[in-house]
Short mmCIF file of C-alpha atoms in Angstrom, two decimals:
data_model
loop_
_atom_site.label_atom_id
_atom_site.label_comp_id
_atom_site.label_asym_id
_atom_site.label_seq_id
_atom_site.Cartn_x
_atom_site.Cartn_y
_atom_site.Cartn_z
CA MET F 1 -42.35 0.83 -26.29
CA ASP F 2 -41.40 3.16 -23.42
CA ASN F 3 -39.40 0.38 -21.77
CA LYS F 4 -37.48 -0.22 -25.00
CA LYS F 5 -36.79 3.49 -25.39
CA ASP F 6 -35.54 3.67 -21.80
CA GLU F 7 -33.24 0.73 -22.44
CA ILE F 8 -31.80 2.40 -25.56
CA LEU F 9 -31.18 5.62 -23.64
CA LYS F 10 -29.60 3.63 -20.84
CA ARG F 11 -27.23 1.93 -23.25
CA ARG F 12 -26.30 5.23 -24.87
CA SER F 13 -25.55 6.71 -21.47
CA LYS F 14 -22.94 4.05 -20.81
CA LEU F 15 -19.32 4.47 -21.71
CA SER F 16 -18.04 3.01 -24.93
CA PRO F 17 -14.77 1.04 -24.85
CA MET F 18 -12.97 4.08 -26.27
CA GLN F 19 -14.50 6.34 -23.61
CA ARG F 20 -13.49 3.90 -20.90
CA GLU F 21 -9.93 3.87 -22.23
CA LEU F 22 -9.83 7.67 -22.30
CA LEU F 23 -11.10 7.87 -18.72
CA GLU F 24 -8.48 5.38 -17.56
CA LYS F 25 -5.80 7.42 -19.33
CA ARG F 26 -7.15 10.57 -17.75
CA LEU F 27 -6.93 8.89 -14.38
CA ARG F 28 -3.28 8.07 -15.04
CA GLY F 29 -2.65 11.59 -16.35
CA GLU F 30 -1.85 10.51 -19.90
CA VAL F 31 -4.34 12.75 -21.71
CA ASN F 32 -5.44 16.34 -21.38
CA SER F 33 -8.79 17.38 -19.97
CA HIS F 34 -8.67 20.70 -21.82
CA SER F 35 -7.66 21.24 -25.41
CA GLN F 36 -6.42 24.74 -24.58
CA LEU F 37 -3.45 23.42 -22.61
CA LYS F 38 -0.36 25.15 -23.91
CA VAL F 39 3.25 24.06 -24.13
CA ILE F 40 5.11 24.69 -20.88
CA PRO F 41 7.98 27.10 -21.63
CA ARG F 42 11.41 27.09 -20.02
CA ARG F 43 11.83 29.77 -17.40
CA SER F 44 14.09 32.72 -18.11
CA GLN F 45 16.02 32.55 -14.82
CA THR F 46 17.50 29.54 -13.10
CA SER F 47 16.65 30.27 -9.47
CA PRO F 48 14.78 30.99 -7.29
CA ALA F 49 11.35 29.83 -8.46
CA PRO F 50 7.92 29.72 -6.79
CA LEU F 51 6.63 26.52 -5.26
CA SER F 52 3.93 24.56 -7.05
CA PHE F 53 0.62 24.40 -5.20
CA ALA F 54 1.33 20.85 -4.06
CA GLN F 55 4.82 21.77 -2.87
CA GLN F 56 3.42 24.75 -1.00
CA ARG F 57 1.11 22.58 1.09
CA LEU F 58 3.87 20.09 1.97
CA TRP F 59 6.25 22.91 2.80
CA PHE F 60 3.65 24.40 5.15
CA LEU F 61 3.09 21.03 6.85
CA HIS F 62 6.86 20.68 7.21
CA GLN F 63 7.02 24.00 9.06
CA LEU F 64 4.47 22.67 11.55
CA GLU F 65 6.33 19.37 12.04
CA PRO F 66 9.92 19.71 10.78
CA SER F 67 11.00 16.38 12.29
CA SER F 68 8.10 14.43 10.78
CA PRO F 69 8.91 11.43 8.52
CA HIS F 70 5.33 11.19 7.23
CA TYR F 71 6.10 12.43 3.74
CA SER F 72 8.96 10.14 2.76
CA GLU F 73 8.54 8.17 -0.46
CA LEU F 74 10.30 4.82 -0.26
CA ALA F 75 11.61 2.28 -2.76
CA CYS F 76 13.47 -0.98 -2.20
CA LEU F 77 15.15 -3.19 -4.82
CA ARG F 78 17.00 -6.48 -4.62
CA LEU F 79 19.99 -6.61 -6.97
CA THR F 80 21.13 -10.13 -7.79
CA GLY F 81 24.33 -10.73 -9.71
CA ALA F 82 27.74 -9.09 -10.19
CA LEU F 83 27.08 -5.49 -9.16
CA LYS F 84 29.38 -2.64 -10.17
CA ILE F 85 28.90 -0.33 -7.20
CA ASP F 86 30.83 2.60 -8.71
CA ALA F 87 28.68 2.49 -11.84
CA LEU F 88 25.53 2.39 -9.71
CA GLU F 89 26.59 5.41 -7.63
CA GLN F 90 27.61 7.38 -10.73
CA SER F 91 24.29 6.57 -12.39
CA LEU F 92 22.38 7.78 -9.32
CA ASN F 93 24.26 11.07 -9.27
CA ASP F 94 23.72 11.53 -13.01
CA ILE F 95 19.97 11.35 -12.31
CA VAL F 96 20.31 13.94 -9.54
CA GLN F 97 22.18 16.20 -11.94
CA ARG F 98 19.59 15.55 -14.66
CA HIS F 99 16.50 16.41 -12.55
CA GLU F 100 16.49 19.76 -10.75
CA ALA F 101 13.80 18.59 -8.32
CA LEU F 102 16.39 16.33 -6.65
CA ARG F 103 18.84 19.17 -6.07
CA THR F 104 16.38 21.74 -4.79
CA THR F 105 16.09 23.27 -1.35
CA PHE F 106 13.45 25.64 -0.01
CA GLU F 107 14.07 29.05 1.50
CA ILE F 108 12.15 32.18 2.49
CA VAL F 109 12.73 35.15 0.18
CA GLU F 110 10.73 38.33 0.79
CA GLU F 111 8.34 36.41 3.07
CA GLN F 112 7.63 33.80 0.36
CA ALA F 113 8.86 30.21 0.17
CA VAL F 114 10.83 29.62 -3.02
CA GLN F 115 12.68 26.81 -4.74
CA VAL F 116 16.45 27.21 -4.81
CA ILE F 117 18.02 24.93 -7.42
CA HIS F 118 21.65 24.09 -6.73
CA PRO F 119 24.12 23.61 -9.62
CA THR F 120 25.28 20.28 -8.19
CA ILE F 121 24.50 18.02 -5.25
CA THR F 122 26.34 14.79 -4.64
CA VAL F 123 24.40 11.88 -3.16
CA ALA F 124 26.46 9.36 -1.26
CA LEU F 125 25.74 5.65 -1.56
CA PRO F 126 27.00 4.08 1.66
CA VAL F 127 27.52 0.31 1.55
CA VAL F 128 26.67 -1.74 4.63
CA GLU F 129 28.12 -5.26 4.65
CA LEU F 130 25.70 -7.79 6.13
CA HIS F 131 26.63 -10.93 4.22
CA LEU F 132 28.90 -12.35 6.93
CA MET F 133 26.14 -12.29 9.55
CA SER F 134 23.81 -15.14 10.42
CA GLU F 135 20.43 -15.13 8.67
CA ALA F 136 18.55 -14.05 11.80
CA VAL F 137 20.96 -11.21 12.61
CA ARG F 138 21.04 -10.10 8.96
CA GLN F 139 17.25 -9.87 8.73
CA ALA F 140 17.11 -7.90 11.97
CA GLN F 141 19.74 -5.49 10.65
CA ILE F 142 17.87 -5.05 7.34
CA GLU F 143 14.66 -4.20 9.21
CA GLN F 144 16.49 -1.77 11.49
CA LEU F 145 18.29 0.03 8.65
CA THR F 146 15.12 0.18 6.59
CA THR F 147 13.25 1.74 9.50
CA GLU F 148 16.06 4.23 10.09
CA ILE F 149 16.17 5.47 6.49
CA ALA F 150 12.36 5.67 6.40
CA GLN F 151 11.95 7.49 9.71
CA LYS F 152 14.86 9.94 9.45
CA PRO F 153 13.41 13.43 8.74
CA PHE F 154 14.57 15.66 5.89
CA ASP F 155 15.77 19.24 6.19
CA LEU F 156 14.07 21.08 3.33
CA ALA F 157 16.24 24.16 3.78
CA SER F 158 19.56 22.41 3.22
CA GLY F 159 20.95 19.13 2.04
CA SER F 160 19.65 16.54 -0.38
CA LEU F 161 16.03 15.46 -0.66
CA LEU F 162 17.19 11.96 -1.62
CA ARG F 163 18.88 9.36 0.57
CA ALA F 164 20.17 6.02 -0.60
CA MET F 165 21.80 3.01 1.03
CA LEU F 166 23.17 -0.24 -0.36
CA LEU F 167 23.07 -3.35 1.83
CA GLN F 168 25.28 -6.25 0.83
CA THR F 169 23.28 -9.31 1.87
CA GLY F 170 25.24 -11.97 -0.05
CA LEU F 171 28.30 -12.45 -2.24
CA GLN F 172 26.19 -11.52 -5.27
CA GLU F 173 23.12 -10.01 -3.66
CA HIS F 174 22.43 -6.45 -2.55
CA VAL F 175 19.42 -4.48 -1.36
CA LEU F 176 19.11 -0.89 -2.59
CA LEU F 177 17.06 1.48 -0.40
CA PHE F 178 15.74 4.90 -1.39
CA ALA F 179 14.02 7.53 0.73
CA ILE F 180 12.97 10.74 -1.03
CA HIS F 181 10.87 13.58 0.34
CA HIS F 182 7.44 13.73 -1.26
CA ILE F 183 7.97 17.43 -2.07
CA ALA F 184 10.42 16.28 -4.78
CA VAL F 185 8.73 13.12 -6.09
CA ASP F 186 5.50 11.18 -6.46
CA GLY F 187 4.80 7.54 -7.24
CA TRP F 188 5.21 8.10 -11.00
CA SER F 189 8.61 9.71 -10.30
CA ILE F 190 9.87 6.59 -8.55
CA GLY F 191 9.24 4.66 -11.76
CA VAL F 192 11.10 7.32 -13.77
CA LEU F 193 14.04 7.16 -11.36
CA ILE F 194 14.37 3.36 -11.57
CA ARG F 195 14.03 3.26 -15.38
CA GLU F 196 16.72 5.91 -15.78
CA LEU F 197 18.94 4.22 -13.20
CA VAL F 198 18.74 0.97 -15.19
CA ALA F 199 19.46 2.73 -18.50
CA LEU F 200 22.43 4.69 -17.14
CA TYR F 201 23.89 1.71 -15.26
CA GLU F 202 23.72 -0.46 -18.37
CA ALA F 203 25.44 2.25 -20.44
CA LYS F 204 28.20 2.76 -17.87
CA SER F 205 28.73 -0.98 -17.48
CA CYS F 206 29.28 -1.24 -21.24
CA GLU F 207 31.30 2.01 -21.38
CA LYS F 208 28.69 3.71 -23.55
CA THR F 209 27.31 7.24 -23.44
CA SER F 210 23.99 8.01 -21.80
CA PRO F 211 21.00 6.89 -23.90
CA LEU F 212 18.65 9.35 -22.17
CA PRO F 213 17.43 12.34 -24.21
CA GLU F 214 17.70 15.88 -22.86
CA LEU F 215 14.74 16.92 -20.73
CA PRO F 216 12.56 19.58 -22.41
CA ILE F 217 11.80 21.40 -19.13
CA GLN F 218 12.39 21.12 -15.38
CA TYR F 219 9.98 20.99 -12.46
CA ALA F 220 10.42 24.69 -11.62
CA ASP F 221 9.25 25.52 -15.16
CA TYR F 222 6.07 23.59 -14.44
CA ALA F 223 5.56 25.37 -11.10
CA ILE F 224 5.76 28.80 -12.76
CA TRP F 225 3.44 27.72 -15.60
CA GLN F 226 0.91 26.16 -13.19
CA ARG F 227 0.49 29.40 -11.24
CA GLN F 228 0.04 31.40 -14.43
CA TRP F 229 -2.32 28.94 -16.11
CA MET F 230 -4.58 28.14 -13.15
CA GLN F 231 -6.27 31.53 -13.19
CA GLY F 232 -9.20 33.31 -14.82
CA GLU F 233 -12.21 31.52 -16.24
CA LEU F 234 -10.73 28.02 -15.93
CA GLN F 235 -10.10 28.45 -12.23
CA LYS F 236 -13.49 30.04 -11.67
CA THR F 237 -15.36 27.29 -13.52
CA GLN F 238 -13.64 24.40 -11.77
CA LEU F 239 -13.83 25.98 -8.32
CA SER F 240 -17.54 26.56 -8.85
CA TYR F 241 -18.01 22.87 -9.67
CA TRP F 242 -16.18 21.67 -6.56
CA LYS F 243 -17.87 24.15 -4.25
CA GLN F 244 -21.24 22.86 -5.38
CA GLN F 245 -20.13 19.21 -5.37
CA LEU F 246 -18.69 19.28 -1.83
CA ALA F 247 -21.09 21.68 -0.12
CA GLY F 248 -22.14 20.28 3.25
CA ALA F 249 -19.94 17.19 3.02
CA SER F 250 -19.69 15.34 6.32
CA THR F 251 -16.79 13.66 8.10
CA LEU F 252 -16.62 9.89 7.76
CA ALA F 253 -16.98 8.26 11.18
CA LEU F 254 -15.57 4.76 10.88
CA PRO F 255 -15.93 2.65 14.04
CA THR F 256 -12.46 2.55 15.59
CA ASP F 257 -10.81 0.37 18.21
CA ARG F 258 -9.68 3.42 20.16
CA PRO F 259 -10.95 7.01 20.48
CA ARG F 260 -9.56 9.45 17.97
CA PRO F 261 -6.71 11.44 19.60
CA PRO F 262 -7.09 15.25 19.84
CA VAL F 263 -4.26 15.68 17.33
CA GLN F 264 -4.01 13.37 14.34
CA SER F 265 -1.10 10.98 14.51
CA PHE F 266 0.48 9.38 11.48
CA ARG F 267 1.62 6.07 12.92
CA GLY F 268 0.64 3.37 10.50
CA ALA F 269 0.84 -0.20 9.28
CA VAL F 270 -0.41 -2.13 6.28
CA THR F 271 -2.37 -5.33 5.66
CA CYS F 272 -2.14 -7.00 2.24
CA PHE F 273 -4.64 -9.27 0.49
CA LYS F 274 -5.35 -10.72 -2.94
CA LEU F 275 -8.41 -11.24 -5.10
CA SER F 276 -8.47 -14.58 -6.88
CA PRO F 277 -7.99 -14.69 -10.68
CA THR F 278 -11.61 -15.82 -11.00
CA LEU F 279 -12.94 -12.90 -8.95
CA THR F 280 -10.61 -10.50 -10.79
CA ASN F 281 -11.90 -11.66 -14.19
CA THR F 282 -15.56 -11.42 -13.15
CA LEU F 283 -14.99 -7.88 -11.86
CA ARG F 284 -13.49 -6.94 -15.21
CA SER F 285 -16.41 -8.55 -17.02
CA LEU F 286 -18.95 -6.72 -14.88
CA SER F 287 -17.21 -3.40 -15.56
CA ASN F 288 -17.15 -4.00 -19.31
CA ARG F 289 -20.78 -5.11 -19.35
CA GLU F 290 -21.93 -2.03 -17.47
CA GLY F 291 -19.80 0.39 -19.48
CA VAL F 292 -17.67 1.58 -16.56
CA THR F 293 -14.00 1.34 -15.64
CA LEU F 294 -12.61 -1.15 -13.14
CA PHE F 295 -11.74 1.85 -10.96
CA MET F 296 -15.41 2.86 -10.79
CA THR F 297 -16.53 -0.66 -9.88
CA LEU F 298 -13.98 -1.00 -7.08
CA LEU F 299 -14.73 2.51 -5.80
CA ALA F 300 -18.47 1.77 -5.67
CA ALA F 301 -17.76 -1.47 -3.80
CA PHE F 302 -15.43 0.28 -1.34
CA GLN F 303 -17.97 3.03 -0.67
CA THR F 304 -20.60 0.35 -0.12
CA LEU F 305 -18.34 -1.27 2.49
CA LEU F 306 -17.86 2.10 4.20
CA TYR F 307 -21.64 2.61 4.15
CA ARG F 308 -22.18 -0.77 5.78
CA TYR F 309 -19.54 0.01 8.43
CA THR F 310 -20.76 3.52 9.27
CA GLY F 311 -24.42 3.70 8.26
CA GLN F 312 -23.61 7.03 6.58
CA GLU F 313 -25.22 7.68 3.20
CA ASP F 314 -22.98 10.59 2.17
CA ILE F 315 -19.43 9.37 1.69
CA CYS F 316 -16.35 11.22 0.44
CA VAL F 317 -13.28 9.27 -0.64
CA GLY F 318 -10.04 10.83 -1.82
CA SER F 319 -8.29 9.47 -4.89
CA PRO F 320 -4.97 10.45 -6.47
CA ILE F 321 -4.47 11.16 -10.16
CA ALA F 322 -1.10 11.37 -11.88
CA ASN F 323 -1.83 14.89 -13.22
CA ARG F 324 0.81 14.63 -15.94
CA ASN F 325 -1.29 16.15 -18.68
CA GLN F 326 1.50 17.49 -20.89
CA THR F 327 4.06 15.49 -22.82
CA GLU F 328 6.85 17.69 -21.45
CA ILE F 329 6.40 16.36 -17.92
CA GLN F 330 5.88 12.65 -18.68
CA GLY F 331 9.53 11.86 -17.97
CA LEU F 332 10.17 14.37 -15.19
CA ILE F 333 10.88 13.60 -11.56
CA GLY F 334 8.74 15.90 -9.43
CA PHE F 335 5.60 16.25 -7.33
CA PHE F 336 2.74 16.39 -9.86
CA VAL F 337 0.09 14.13 -8.36
CA ASN F 338 -3.27 15.74 -7.56
CA THR F 339 -6.09 14.51 -5.32
CA LEU F 340 -9.77 14.31 -6.25
CA VAL F 341 -12.60 14.12 -3.71
CA LEU F 342 -15.19 11.62 -4.93
CA ARG F 343 -18.47 12.18 -3.09
CA THR F 344 -21.27 9.65 -3.51
CA CYS F 345 -24.83 9.54 -2.20
CA LEU F 346 -25.94 6.06 -1.13
CA SER F 347 -29.36 7.01 0.25
CA GLY F 348 -32.46 4.95 -0.42
CA ASN F 349 -30.67 1.60 -0.29
CA PRO F 350 -30.12 1.41 -4.08
CA SER F 351 -29.02 -1.69 -5.95
CA PHE F 352 -25.30 -1.96 -6.64
CA LEU F 353 -25.89 -1.30 -10.34
CA GLU F 354 -27.82 1.88 -9.51
CA LEU F 355 -24.99 2.99 -7.23
CA LEU F 356 -22.46 2.17 -9.95
CA GLY F 357 -24.28 4.51 -12.32
CA GLY F 358 -24.06 7.30 -9.77
CA VAL F 359 -20.36 6.65 -9.14
CA ARG F 360 -19.76 6.81 -12.89
CA GLN F 361 -21.30 10.29 -13.07
CA VAL F 362 -19.29 11.44 -10.03
CA CYS F 363 -16.03 10.24 -11.60
CA ILE F 364 -16.75 11.80 -15.00
CA GLY F 365 -17.49 15.15 -13.33
CA ALA F 366 -14.37 14.93 -11.19
CA TYR F 367 -12.09 14.08 -14.14
CA ALA F 368 -13.51 17.00 -16.12
CA ASN F 369 -12.58 19.36 -13.27
CA ALA F 370 -9.36 17.69 -12.15
CA ASP F 371 -6.99 20.60 -12.79
CA ILE F 372 -7.72 22.54 -9.61
CA PRO F 373 -4.95 21.69 -7.13
CA PHE F 374 -6.30 20.02 -4.03
CA GLU F 375 -4.43 22.60 -1.95
CA GLN F 376 -6.38 25.42 -3.60
CA LEU F 377 -9.62 23.57 -3.07
CA VAL F 378 -9.04 23.18 0.67
CA GLU F 379 -8.25 26.88 0.93
CA GLU F 380 -11.24 28.02 -1.11
CA LEU F 381 -13.82 25.87 0.69
CA HIS F 382 -12.95 27.48 4.05
CA GLN F 383 -13.59 24.28 5.95
CA GLU F 384 -13.21 24.41 9.70
CA ARG F 385 -9.78 22.99 10.42
CA ASN F 386 -9.61 20.14 12.90
CA LEU F 387 -6.29 18.79 14.14
CA ASN F 388 -7.60 15.26 14.60
CA HIS F 389 -8.46 14.47 10.97
CA THR F 390 -7.64 15.52 7.41
CA PRO F 391 -9.88 18.01 5.57
CA LEU F 392 -12.55 16.96 3.03
CA PHE F 393 -11.96 13.21 3.33
CA GLN F 394 -10.45 10.73 5.77
CA VAL F 395 -10.21 7.65 3.54
CA MET F 396 -8.26 7.23 0.30
CA PHE F 397 -8.68 4.82 -2.62
CA ALA F 398 -6.22 4.21 -5.46
CA LEU F 399 -6.07 1.78 -8.37
CA GLN F 400 -2.64 1.50 -9.97
CA GLU F 401 -1.09 -0.47 -12.79
CA ASP F 402 1.48 -3.09 -11.85
CA THR F 403 4.68 -1.29 -12.83
CA GLN F 404 7.00 -2.97 -10.31
CA LYS F 405 8.23 -5.77 -12.52
CA ASP F 406 11.62 -7.46 -12.48
CA LEU F 407 14.28 -5.84 -14.68
CA THR F 408 17.22 -7.67 -16.24
CA LEU F 409 20.60 -6.14 -17.03
CA PRO F 410 23.82 -7.76 -18.26
CA GLY F 411 24.82 -9.93 -15.30
CA LEU F 412 22.26 -8.36 -12.97
CA THR F 413 18.58 -8.75 -12.09
CA LEU F 414 16.51 -6.13 -10.24
CA SER F 415 13.39 -7.13 -8.34
CA TRP F 416 11.11 -4.96 -6.21
CA LEU F 417 10.82 -5.62 -2.48
CA PRO F 418 7.87 -4.45 -0.36
CA ILE F 419 8.65 -1.63 2.03
CA HIS F 420 6.46 0.47 4.30
CA SER F 421 7.29 3.67 6.13
CA GLN F 422 5.23 2.70 9.21
CA THR F 423 3.19 5.84 8.68
CA ALA F 424 -0.38 6.48 7.53
CA ARG F 425 -1.38 9.85 6.08
CA PHE F 426 -5.10 9.05 6.40
CA ASP F 427 -7.32 6.98 8.66
CA LEU F 428 -7.47 4.31 5.98
CA THR F 429 -6.12 3.90 2.44
CA LEU F 430 -7.18 1.11 0.09
CA GLN F 431 -4.73 0.57 -2.74
CA VAL F 432 -5.35 -1.99 -5.46
CA VAL F 433 -2.68 -3.00 -7.96
CA ASP F 434 -4.06 -4.05 -11.34
CA GLY F 435 -1.87 -7.02 -12.16
CA GLU F 436 -2.07 -10.38 -13.86
CA PRO F 437 -3.60 -12.78 -13.15
CA GLU F 438 -5.07 -11.20 -10.02
CA LEU F 439 -5.73 -7.91 -8.31
CA ARG F 440 -3.57 -7.27 -5.25
CA GLY F 441 -4.84 -5.03 -2.47
CA SER F 442 -3.45 -3.37 0.62
CA LEU F 443 -5.08 -1.47 3.48
CA GLU F 444 -2.85 1.12 5.11
CA TYR F 445 -4.29 2.23 8.44
CA ASN F 446 -3.63 4.49 11.38
CA THR F 447 -2.48 2.27 14.25
CA ASP F 448 -3.70 4.75 16.86
CA LEU F 449 -7.23 4.09 15.61
CA PHE F 450 -7.28 0.47 14.46
CA ASN F 451 -5.93 -2.91 15.49
CA ALA F 452 -4.39 -5.20 12.91
CA GLU F 453 -7.17 -7.77 13.47
CA THR F 454 -9.82 -5.17 12.64
CA ILE F 455 -8.21 -4.31 9.31
CA THR F 456 -7.69 -7.98 8.44
CA ARG F 457 -11.42 -8.53 8.97
CA MET F 458 -12.18 -5.48 6.83
CA ALA F 459 -10.11 -6.93 3.98
CA GLU F 460 -12.06 -10.19 4.31
CA HIS F 461 -15.33 -8.27 4.30
CA PHE F 462 -14.31 -6.37 1.17
CA ARG F 463 -13.40 -9.57 -0.64
CA THR F 464 -16.68 -11.20 0.44
CA MET F 465 -18.68 -8.18 -0.72
CA LEU F 466 -16.97 -8.18 -4.12
CA SER F 467 -17.89 -11.85 -4.55
CA GLY F 468 -21.49 -11.01 -3.68
CA ILE F 469 -21.53 -8.10 -6.13
CA VAL F 470 -20.41 -10.14 -9.13
CA ALA F 471 -22.84 -12.93 -8.16
CA ASN F 472 -25.81 -10.56 -7.94
CA PRO F 473 -25.09 -6.96 -8.98
CA GLN F 474 -28.83 -6.14 -8.84
CA ALA F 475 -28.86 -6.75 -5.07
CA ARG F 476 -29.64 -3.87 -2.72
CA LEU F 477 -26.65 -2.55 -0.80
CA SER F 478 -28.04 -3.79 2.50
CA ASP F 479 -28.42 -7.30 1.08
CA LEU F 480 -24.86 -7.71 -0.15
CA PRO F 481 -22.89 -10.22 1.94
CA VAL F 482 -20.15 -8.92 4.22
CA LEU F 483 -19.39 -11.74 6.67
CA THR F 484 -17.26 -14.66 5.56
CA ALA F 485 -18.66 -18.17 5.92
CA ALA F 486 -16.65 -18.71 9.11
CA GLN F 487 -17.78 -15.40 10.60
CA LEU F 488 -21.40 -16.10 9.71
CA HIS F 489 -21.24 -19.56 11.33
CA ARG F 490 -19.70 -18.09 14.47
CA GLN F 491 -22.36 -15.38 14.70
CA VAL F 492 -25.41 -17.51 13.84
CA VAL F 493 -24.47 -20.90 15.25
CA GLU F 494 -21.64 -20.72 17.79
CA TRP F 495 -22.73 -17.59 19.65
CA ASN F 496 -26.30 -18.91 19.85
CA ASP F 497 -25.24 -22.28 21.21
CA THR F 498 -26.29 -21.46 24.77
CA SER F 499 -27.82 -24.75 25.81
CA THR F 500 -26.63 -26.06 29.21
CA ASN F 501 -27.45 -29.19 31.17
CA TYR F 502 -28.71 -27.90 34.53
CA PRO F 503 -29.03 -30.26 37.52
CA THR F 504 -32.60 -31.47 38.10
CA ASP F 505 -32.40 -31.86 41.89
CA VAL F 506 -31.97 -28.15 42.86
CA CYS F 507 -34.15 -25.04 42.59
CA ILE F 508 -33.29 -22.07 40.40
CA HIS F 509 -32.47 -19.80 43.38
CA GLN F 510 -29.93 -22.39 44.51
CA LEU F 511 -28.25 -22.23 41.10
CA PHE F 512 -27.91 -18.44 41.47
CA GLU F 513 -26.46 -18.85 44.97
CA ALA F 514 -23.91 -21.35 43.69
CA GLN F 515 -22.90 -18.98 40.87
CA VAL F 516 -22.44 -16.08 43.34
CA GLU F 517 -20.20 -18.20 45.52
CA ARG F 518 -18.00 -19.05 42.51
CA THR F 519 -17.70 -15.50 41.10
CA PRO F 520 -18.32 -12.95 43.89
CA ASP F 521 -16.10 -10.27 42.30
CA ALA F 522 -17.96 -10.39 38.98
CA VAL F 523 -21.35 -10.09 40.70
CA ALA F 524 -20.15 -7.19 42.85
CA ALA F 525 -18.91 -5.37 39.76
#
């Protein structure tokens, strides 16, 4: 009877499908965590305005490294068909005029950084003709120009926070590059920008008026509201939660290929991988069966991999949330994203299902207290600052919907192209795109710490572990497979194949003497 009662309680403690959906929406910032959220009003004066908490942190980091390209958000599109360049440039500038965040600079007024919104800013769209070059030369030029636009620093005190470039790679093919400072946009904003660009370009091509509705507020309105709202009992309650949740958190010590430099660098690269449709479907099935989200399952698996790599049982992983909790800001371009610190205890070598239950509770608690800006949290926790790693966590995990789908316009098709800034803001970032029919993953890593081969192996280990989890989710963490079949064969069979045919007509000391004669330098060393 007790066992049956425990099972009933266990089932009730799981998330229902509706709860799972709400949590996923909360993760994407599509629902409110607090019913007392009020409508964000328009500000009474145009400029200047205070910085949001997120902007304040990036502005401070920019003062430390004004020439740093680490906070550029990039986008790259291939445009195939008969392109009307004038219509494209006009559409881009209409978006800049429509969103104040793209025509904002940052100044010091009375010893405080403020947003200064300019009435107009014109963004140029230079066209670089590459279509007459050979294929090899053209590809080299594309890579060079992409690197240049990604690495060129922004001046936050003057000029535009958005740069664009159009590369003509064929008679009816172009590549459109964007670089925008993170202080003005986040990943969600890039999607807004492209959707509006498509809508405006289509209207201009057909000589129609803009189909876009007037924006209810601007980003500066949100910044003012955020500073007023994040006070009092709400701030006290959420800060109390995070102080308790992160008390005594330790630094993650991943084994690296090189010693960590005294000052953190941001040089980076990325390794991509895929999970098969079969593995993707079984991961979804496991999540549904256990009453958790796919995010929770992948996070638990990633933390298990980190545990196996480090031996640490207390692991903090950062994770971004869209933080667009009000309808007024759903269609705004701006820097809204917030970061949660998800801390999990893996002590006692639990089964994966037991760990998954703990990760579920951690995520629910984090989502319920997700309104505190990460910047405020870092300040309030008074952690000892260290220049060689980021505070609170060193590894990031994100699960995102596949929003980068081809778009079709009259006479024109837009398709997304992969682009990387060659920077890494953390030691390691695992990003998984939730697409059909398979999950697509990428590991962005700091190249001062890791070699490409190391990260490729890590991706293989993660994929192997996920296969082991869905095959036997009751397995203890230490029993889950990590090595691939080839790696296991090399370790167990090849490296243990030490048999040698020694001559039978000499003594063992003579064999040593012969070896010394062949390799005297090695013996001396």
